[in-house]
Short mmCIF file of C-alpha atoms and ligand atoms in Angstrom, two decimals:
data_model
loop_
_atom_site.label_atom_id
_atom_site.label_comp_id
_atom_site.label_asym_id
_atom_site.label_seq_id
_atom_site.Cartn_x
_atom_site.Cartn_y
_atom_site.Cartn_z
CA UNK A 687 0.00 0.00 0.00
CA UNK A 688 1.26 3.49 -0.78
CA UNK A 689 2.54 5.53 2.17
CA UNK A 690 1.99 9.29 2.20
CA UNK A 691 5.32 10.95 3.04
CA UNK A 692 4.22 14.57 2.56
CA UNK A 693 0.95 15.91 1.30
CA UNK A 694 0.47 14.51 -2.24
CA UNK A 695 3.79 12.63 -2.16
CA UNK A 696 3.58 8.86 -1.83
CA UNK A 697 6.05 6.01 -1.63
CA UNK A 698 5.04 2.82 -3.44
CA UNK A 699 7.09 -0.32 -2.74
CA UNK A 700 7.64 -2.36 -5.88
CA UNK A 701 9.11 -5.86 -5.40
CA UNK A 702 12.10 -6.87 -7.55
CA UNK A 703 11.76 -10.66 -7.79
CA UNK A 704 14.94 -12.76 -7.66
CA UNK A 705 17.03 -9.63 -7.34
CA UNK A 706 19.39 -8.90 -4.43
CA UNK A 707 18.07 -5.30 -4.30
CA UNK A 708 14.72 -6.88 -3.21
CA UNK A 709 12.53 -3.80 -3.81
CA UNK A 710 12.34 -0.43 -5.52
CA UNK A 711 10.88 2.75 -4.08
CA UNK A 712 8.62 4.39 -6.62
CA UNK A 713 7.45 7.87 -5.60
CA UNK A 714 4.31 9.56 -6.82
CA UNK A 715 3.79 13.31 -6.75
CA UNK A 716 0.08 13.74 -7.28
CA UNK A 717 -1.19 16.91 -8.92
CA UNK A 718 -4.44 18.20 -10.34
CA UNK A 719 -3.71 18.33 -14.05
CA UNK A 720 -0.63 16.14 -14.00
CA UNK A 721 1.09 13.67 -11.73
CA UNK A 722 4.72 12.63 -11.77
CA UNK A 723 5.89 9.11 -11.03
CA UNK A 724 9.56 8.81 -10.05
CA UNK A 725 10.75 5.34 -11.22
CA UNK A 726 8.65 2.26 -11.94
CA UNK A 727 10.25 -1.16 -11.38
CA UNK A 728 11.12 -3.80 -13.99
CA UNK A 729 8.97 -4.61 -16.99
CA UNK A 730 7.81 -7.75 -15.12
CA UNK A 731 4.33 -8.94 -14.02
CA UNK A 732 5.26 -8.77 -10.29
CA UNK A 733 6.21 -5.08 -10.60
CA UNK A 734 3.11 -4.25 -12.65
CA UNK A 735 0.93 -6.01 -10.04
CA UNK A 736 2.29 -3.76 -7.29
CA UNK A 737 2.40 -0.47 -9.16
CA UNK A 738 -0.85 -0.30 -11.14
CA UNK A 739 -3.29 -0.96 -8.25
CA UNK A 740 -1.34 1.51 -6.08
CA UNK A 741 -1.73 4.25 -8.70
CA UNK A 742 -5.39 3.40 -9.05
CA UNK A 743 -5.95 3.56 -5.28
CA UNK A 744 -4.44 7.05 -5.31
CA UNK A 745 -6.88 8.15 -8.02
CA UNK A 746 -4.21 8.75 -10.65
CA UNK A 747 -5.46 8.68 -14.22
CA UNK A 748 -3.01 7.43 -16.83
CA UNK A 749 -3.88 10.36 -19.17
CA UNK A 750 -2.30 12.74 -16.64
CA UNK A 751 0.81 10.71 -15.78
CA UNK A 752 4.39 11.70 -16.62
CA UNK A 753 7.32 9.51 -15.58
CA UNK A 754 10.57 10.82 -14.15
CA UNK A 755 13.24 8.19 -14.82
CA UNK A 756 16.08 8.90 -12.39
CA UNK A 757 18.24 6.69 -14.60
CA UNK A 758 18.07 4.14 -17.37
CA UNK A 759 18.48 0.96 -15.29
CA UNK A 760 15.58 -1.35 -16.02
CA UNK A 761 14.55 -1.68 -12.36
CA UNK A 762 13.88 2.08 -12.49
CA UNK A 763 12.24 2.63 -15.89
CA UNK A 764 11.19 -0.87 -16.97
CA UNK A 765 7.48 -0.01 -16.94
CA UNK A 766 7.80 3.63 -18.04
CA UNK A 767 6.70 3.08 -21.63
CA UNK A 768 3.63 1.14 -20.47
CA UNK A 769 2.30 3.46 -17.76
CA UNK A 770 3.13 6.90 -19.19
CA UNK A 771 0.02 8.76 -20.39
CA UNK A 772 -0.53 9.11 -24.15
CA UNK A 773 1.57 12.05 -25.37
CA UNK A 774 3.01 12.57 -21.88
CA UNK A 775 6.73 12.60 -21.03
CA UNK A 776 9.29 10.11 -19.78
CA UNK A 777 12.01 12.40 -18.40
CA UNK A 778 15.63 11.24 -18.45
CA UNK A 779 19.01 12.91 -17.93
CA UNK A 780 20.93 13.51 -21.16
CA UNK A 781 23.73 10.98 -20.56
CA UNK A 782 21.09 8.24 -20.16
CA UNK A 783 18.83 9.58 -22.91
CA UNK A 784 21.79 8.75 -25.16
CA UNK A 785 21.07 5.06 -24.47
CA UNK A 786 17.28 5.38 -24.66
CA UNK A 787 16.66 7.24 -27.84
CA UNK A 788 19.84 7.93 -29.79
CA UNK A 789 21.07 6.11 -32.88
CA UNK A 790 23.67 4.46 -30.71
CA UNK A 791 21.12 3.08 -28.22
CA UNK A 792 20.88 -0.38 -29.75
CA UNK A 793 24.67 -0.66 -29.68
CA UNK A 794 24.99 -0.54 -25.89
CA UNK A 795 25.37 -4.28 -25.31
CA UNK A 796 27.58 -4.71 -28.36
CA UNK A 797 29.91 -1.96 -27.08
CA UNK A 798 29.90 -3.42 -23.56
CA UNK A 799 30.69 -6.94 -24.82
CA UNK A 800 33.52 -5.67 -27.03
CA UNK A 801 35.03 -3.77 -24.13
CA UNK A 802 34.68 -6.66 -21.67
CA UNK A 803 36.50 -8.96 -24.13
CA UNK A 804 39.39 -6.46 -24.34
CA UNK A 805 39.45 -6.42 -20.53
CA UNK A 806 39.96 -10.20 -20.46
CA UNK A 807 36.37 -11.37 -19.84
CA UNK A 808 36.05 -14.82 -21.53
CA UNK A 809 33.79 -14.97 -24.58
CA UNK A 810 31.99 -18.09 -23.30
CA UNK A 811 31.04 -16.28 -20.06
CA UNK A 812 29.71 -13.29 -22.03
CA UNK A 813 27.68 -15.61 -24.24
CA UNK A 814 26.29 -17.34 -21.14
CA UNK A 815 25.05 -13.96 -19.84
CA UNK A 816 23.13 -12.92 -22.96
CA UNK A 817 19.71 -14.02 -21.69
CA UNK A 818 20.57 -14.06 -17.99
CA UNK A 819 21.34 -10.41 -17.29
CA UNK A 820 18.16 -8.74 -15.95
CA UNK A 821 19.37 -5.37 -17.26
CA UNK A 822 19.21 -6.83 -20.75
CA UNK A 823 15.73 -8.26 -20.58
CA UNK A 824 13.34 -6.33 -18.31
CA UNK A 825 13.62 -2.83 -19.76
CA UNK A 826 10.98 -0.52 -21.28
CA UNK A 827 10.18 0.00 -24.96
CA UNK A 828 12.83 2.48 -26.03
CA UNK A 829 11.79 3.46 -29.54
CA UNK A 830 9.14 6.03 -28.48
CA UNK A 831 8.69 9.80 -28.90
CA UNK A 832 7.91 10.26 -25.16
CA UNK A 833 11.50 10.53 -23.93
CA UNK A 834 12.46 14.07 -22.93
CA UNK A 835 15.77 15.29 -21.63
CA UNK A 836 15.94 17.11 -18.29
CA UNK A 837 18.93 19.13 -17.10
CA UNK A 838 20.17 20.37 -13.74
CA UNK A 839 18.06 23.38 -12.68
CA UNK A 840 14.91 22.30 -14.57
CA UNK A 841 11.89 22.58 -12.31
CA UNK A 842 8.54 20.89 -11.73
CA UNK A 843 5.57 22.38 -9.92
CA UNK A 844 2.69 20.11 -9.01
CA UNK A 845 0.65 18.90 -6.06
CA UNK A 846 1.55 22.09 -4.18
CA UNK A 847 5.27 21.26 -4.42
CA UNK A 848 8.29 22.72 -6.15
CA UNK A 849 11.09 20.41 -7.30
CA UNK A 850 14.43 21.02 -8.96
CA UNK A 851 16.46 18.60 -11.04
CA UNK A 852 20.00 17.95 -9.76
CA UNK A 853 22.40 16.04 -11.99
CA UNK A 854 24.36 13.22 -10.34
CA UNK A 855 26.50 11.51 -12.99
CA UNK A 856 28.33 8.41 -11.74
CA UNK A 857 26.09 5.40 -11.16
CA UNK A 858 24.91 6.11 -14.71
CA UNK A 859 26.06 8.90 -17.06
CA UNK A 860 22.75 10.76 -16.87
CA UNK A 861 21.50 10.09 -13.33
CA UNK A 862 19.13 12.85 -12.18
CA UNK A 863 17.75 13.44 -8.69
CA UNK A 864 14.99 15.76 -7.49
CA UNK A 865 15.43 18.35 -4.75
CA UNK A 866 12.65 20.08 -2.81
CA UNK A 867 14.34 23.17 -1.34
CA UNK A 868 11.36 24.29 0.76
CA UNK A 869 11.06 20.99 2.62
CA UNK A 870 14.72 19.88 2.44
CA UNK A 871 13.74 16.62 0.75
CA UNK A 872 16.10 14.95 -1.74
CA UNK A 873 15.03 12.06 -3.96
CA UNK A 874 18.46 10.41 -4.15
CA UNK A 875 17.62 7.54 -6.57
CA UNK A 876 20.66 5.17 -6.68
CA UNK A 877 23.13 8.00 -6.12
CA UNK A 878 22.94 7.71 -2.31
CA UNK A 879 21.59 4.41 -1.01
CA UNK A 880 21.69 3.55 2.68
CA UNK A 881 21.67 -0.25 2.93
CA UNK A 882 23.49 -0.97 -0.33
CA UNK A 883 26.62 0.46 -1.94
CA UNK A 884 25.61 1.82 -5.35
CA UNK A 885 27.35 -0.07 -8.15
CA UNK A 886 29.78 2.09 -10.11
CA UNK A 887 30.78 0.59 -13.42
CA UNK A 888 32.27 1.47 -16.79
CA UNK A 889 30.05 3.20 -19.38
CA UNK A 890 30.99 3.58 -23.05
CA UNK A 891 30.03 7.29 -22.87
CA UNK A 892 31.90 8.06 -19.61
CA UNK A 893 35.64 8.53 -19.30
CA UNK A 894 35.86 8.15 -15.54
CA UNK A 895 32.58 7.02 -13.94
CA UNK A 896 34.03 6.76 -10.44
CA UNK A 897 35.61 10.23 -10.64
CA UNK A 898 32.23 11.65 -11.72
CA UNK A 899 30.48 9.73 -8.94
CA UNK A 900 32.82 11.05 -6.24
CA UNK A 901 32.39 14.61 -7.57
CA UNK A 902 28.60 14.18 -7.51
CA UNK A 903 28.74 12.86 -3.92
CA UNK A 904 30.75 15.90 -2.81
CA UNK A 905 28.29 18.21 -4.58
CA UNK A 906 25.30 16.49 -2.93
CA UNK A 907 26.93 16.69 0.51
CA UNK A 908 26.43 20.48 0.41
CA UNK A 909 22.62 20.35 0.16
CA UNK A 910 20.80 20.97 3.49
CA UNK A 911 18.93 17.68 3.26
CA UNK A 912 16.47 16.88 6.06
CA UNK A 913 15.00 13.77 4.47
CA UNK A 914 16.64 11.61 1.79
CA UNK A 915 14.33 9.36 -0.23
CA UNK A 916 16.43 6.63 -1.88
CA UNK A 917 15.62 4.41 -4.86
CA UNK A 918 15.91 1.20 -2.81
CA UNK A 919 15.08 0.21 0.75
CA UNK A 920 15.26 2.57 3.72
CA UNK A 921 16.54 6.07 4.39
CA UNK A 922 19.19 7.11 6.95
CA UNK A 923 21.64 9.82 8.01
CA UNK A 924 22.38 11.61 4.71
CA UNK A 925 25.75 13.26 5.39
CA UNK A 926 27.10 10.32 7.42
CA UNK A 927 26.20 7.99 4.56
CA UNK A 928 27.89 10.17 1.93
CA UNK A 929 31.04 10.25 4.06
CA UNK A 930 30.90 6.47 4.41
CA UNK A 931 30.56 6.04 0.62
CA UNK A 932 33.53 8.38 0.03
CA UNK A 933 35.66 6.35 2.48
CA UNK A 934 34.53 3.08 0.91
CA UNK A 935 35.76 4.16 -2.52
CA UNK A 936 39.04 5.47 -1.07
CA UNK A 937 39.69 1.99 0.28
CA UNK A 938 38.68 0.30 -2.99
CA UNK A 939 40.88 2.61 -5.06
CA UNK A 940 43.82 1.84 -2.74
CA UNK A 941 43.14 -1.89 -3.00
CA UNK A 942 42.94 -1.77 -6.80
CA UNK A 943 46.22 0.15 -6.95
CA UNK A 944 47.91 -2.38 -4.64
CA UNK A 945 46.79 -5.37 -6.77
CA UNK A 946 48.08 -3.65 -9.93
CA UNK A 947 51.45 -2.74 -8.41
CA UNK A 948 51.98 -6.23 -6.93
CA UNK A 949 50.96 -7.99 -10.17
CA UNK A 950 52.07 -5.90 -13.16
CA UNK A 951 50.51 -6.65 -16.54
CA UNK A 952 47.20 -8.22 -15.51
CA UNK A 953 43.89 -7.75 -17.35
CA UNK A 954 40.91 -6.20 -15.54
CA UNK A 955 39.33 -9.67 -15.30
CA UNK A 956 42.45 -10.94 -13.52
CA UNK A 957 42.70 -7.87 -11.26
CA UNK A 958 39.03 -8.24 -10.24
CA UNK A 959 39.77 -11.90 -9.41
CA UNK A 960 42.45 -10.78 -6.91
CA UNK A 961 40.31 -8.17 -5.16
CA UNK A 962 38.10 -8.86 -2.14
CA UNK A 963 34.33 -9.04 -2.67
CA UNK A 964 31.50 -9.50 -0.22
CA UNK A 965 30.16 -12.71 -1.67
CA UNK A 966 29.89 -16.30 -0.48
CA UNK A 967 32.01 -17.78 -3.29
CA UNK A 968 35.44 -18.77 -1.98
CA UNK A 969 37.39 -18.35 -5.22
CA UNK A 970 37.03 -16.23 -8.39
CA UNK A 971 36.30 -19.46 -10.33
CA UNK A 972 33.28 -20.07 -8.07
CA UNK A 973 31.79 -16.60 -8.65
CA UNK A 974 28.45 -16.70 -10.47
CA UNK A 975 29.14 -15.30 -13.95
CA UNK A 976 26.75 -12.36 -13.47
CA UNK A 977 28.67 -11.37 -10.31
CA UNK A 978 31.93 -11.56 -12.29
CA UNK A 979 30.37 -9.17 -14.79
CA UNK A 980 29.53 -6.63 -12.05
CA UNK A 981 32.93 -7.11 -10.39
CA UNK A 982 34.85 -6.52 -13.62
CA UNK A 983 32.76 -3.42 -14.43
CA UNK A 984 33.40 -2.01 -10.96
CA UNK A 985 37.12 -2.85 -11.10
CA UNK A 986 37.35 -1.13 -14.50
CA UNK A 987 35.75 2.03 -13.10
CA UNK A 988 38.39 2.05 -10.35
CA UNK A 989 41.17 1.52 -12.94
CA UNK A 990 39.82 4.42 -15.06
CA UNK A 991 39.94 6.58 -11.94
CA UNK A 992 43.54 5.55 -11.18
CA UNK A 993 44.52 6.27 -14.80
CA UNK A 994 42.84 9.70 -14.57
CA UNK A 995 44.86 10.46 -11.44
CA UNK A 996 48.14 9.37 -13.07
CA UNK A 997 48.70 6.34 -10.81
CA UNK A 998 48.16 3.49 -13.29
CA UNK A 999 48.64 3.06 -17.04
CA UNK A 1000 46.74 0.95 -19.54
CA UNK A 1001 48.79 -0.78 -22.23
CA UNK A 1002 47.32 -2.43 -25.33
CA UNK A 1003 48.76 -5.92 -25.86
CA UNK A 1004 47.31 -7.51 -28.99
CA UNK A 1005 43.56 -7.77 -28.33
CA UNK A 1006 43.90 -7.20 -24.55
CA UNK A 1007 44.39 -4.30 -22.15
CA UNK A 1008 46.99 -4.79 -19.43
CA UNK A 1009 47.60 -2.56 -16.41
CA UNK A 1010 50.78 -1.27 -14.76
CA UNK A 1011 51.39 0.95 -11.73
CA UNK A 1012 53.20 4.25 -12.36
ZN1 ZN B 1656 20.59 1.76 -10.74
#
């Protein structure tokens, strides 16, 4: 059942079946002529079954519904194309819009696979993942005219509330959050999560995803936030959590640098296999392939950051990238 957080602002819990994130927080801002739904859940029957009756119980008519996609991950905008009102908007940040509606959008997985091969990920493991990666299969219809780009400073006024878009590149290239300056409420999406560390990975249209993420965290730390409303699970102490996330990445950067300097010339796949991960598998060989995919993406983001700060170099060796400490 939806929970009213402020007048005309509701939190709807959407389950994410067979996913370690467990649930998504969808937020509705209900207005007279238009309502805005922040994130939707996967394009899966279980998500639909939670979201649609909740919207109905709140008296929201589809004709008046716009969707604010905080980012392009399919657990956030999977149902956007289905629930958006006819002729209404699905808002996305520009770096993510690139993957929703540009000519390059259908190349995303091809570009990712090519890059992962260069980083030492085995072809047979990539092939195995083709129909097993939820990000690949539970997304919205992308080829639609409804997608609209929002930028930092864009505003929404509805339901008696005033909201501003704040850009938070890092977790995705075009992540956008919403800030309510009067109430001190920040919709943090997956930029600041409290029970989970947001996954930072490589993107073909980002040079240094981790560097951007850390910059975004520092920028967000300055907002006088009284209540943070995250994309998954529960809220918590906003500034303390940002500081914890900054420290976490400091430690991971240091660990990545140590593995590279102790083992010169490894691929990203091999470096990831020597890092520590919070997972039950005892060895890298025992990692489920999907977890290897996330680990290698995260390791690559940390390597990009180290390269950007002049501490590591990337050397092309035939069809592979190898890494050396400087
Ligand atoms: Zn996400």
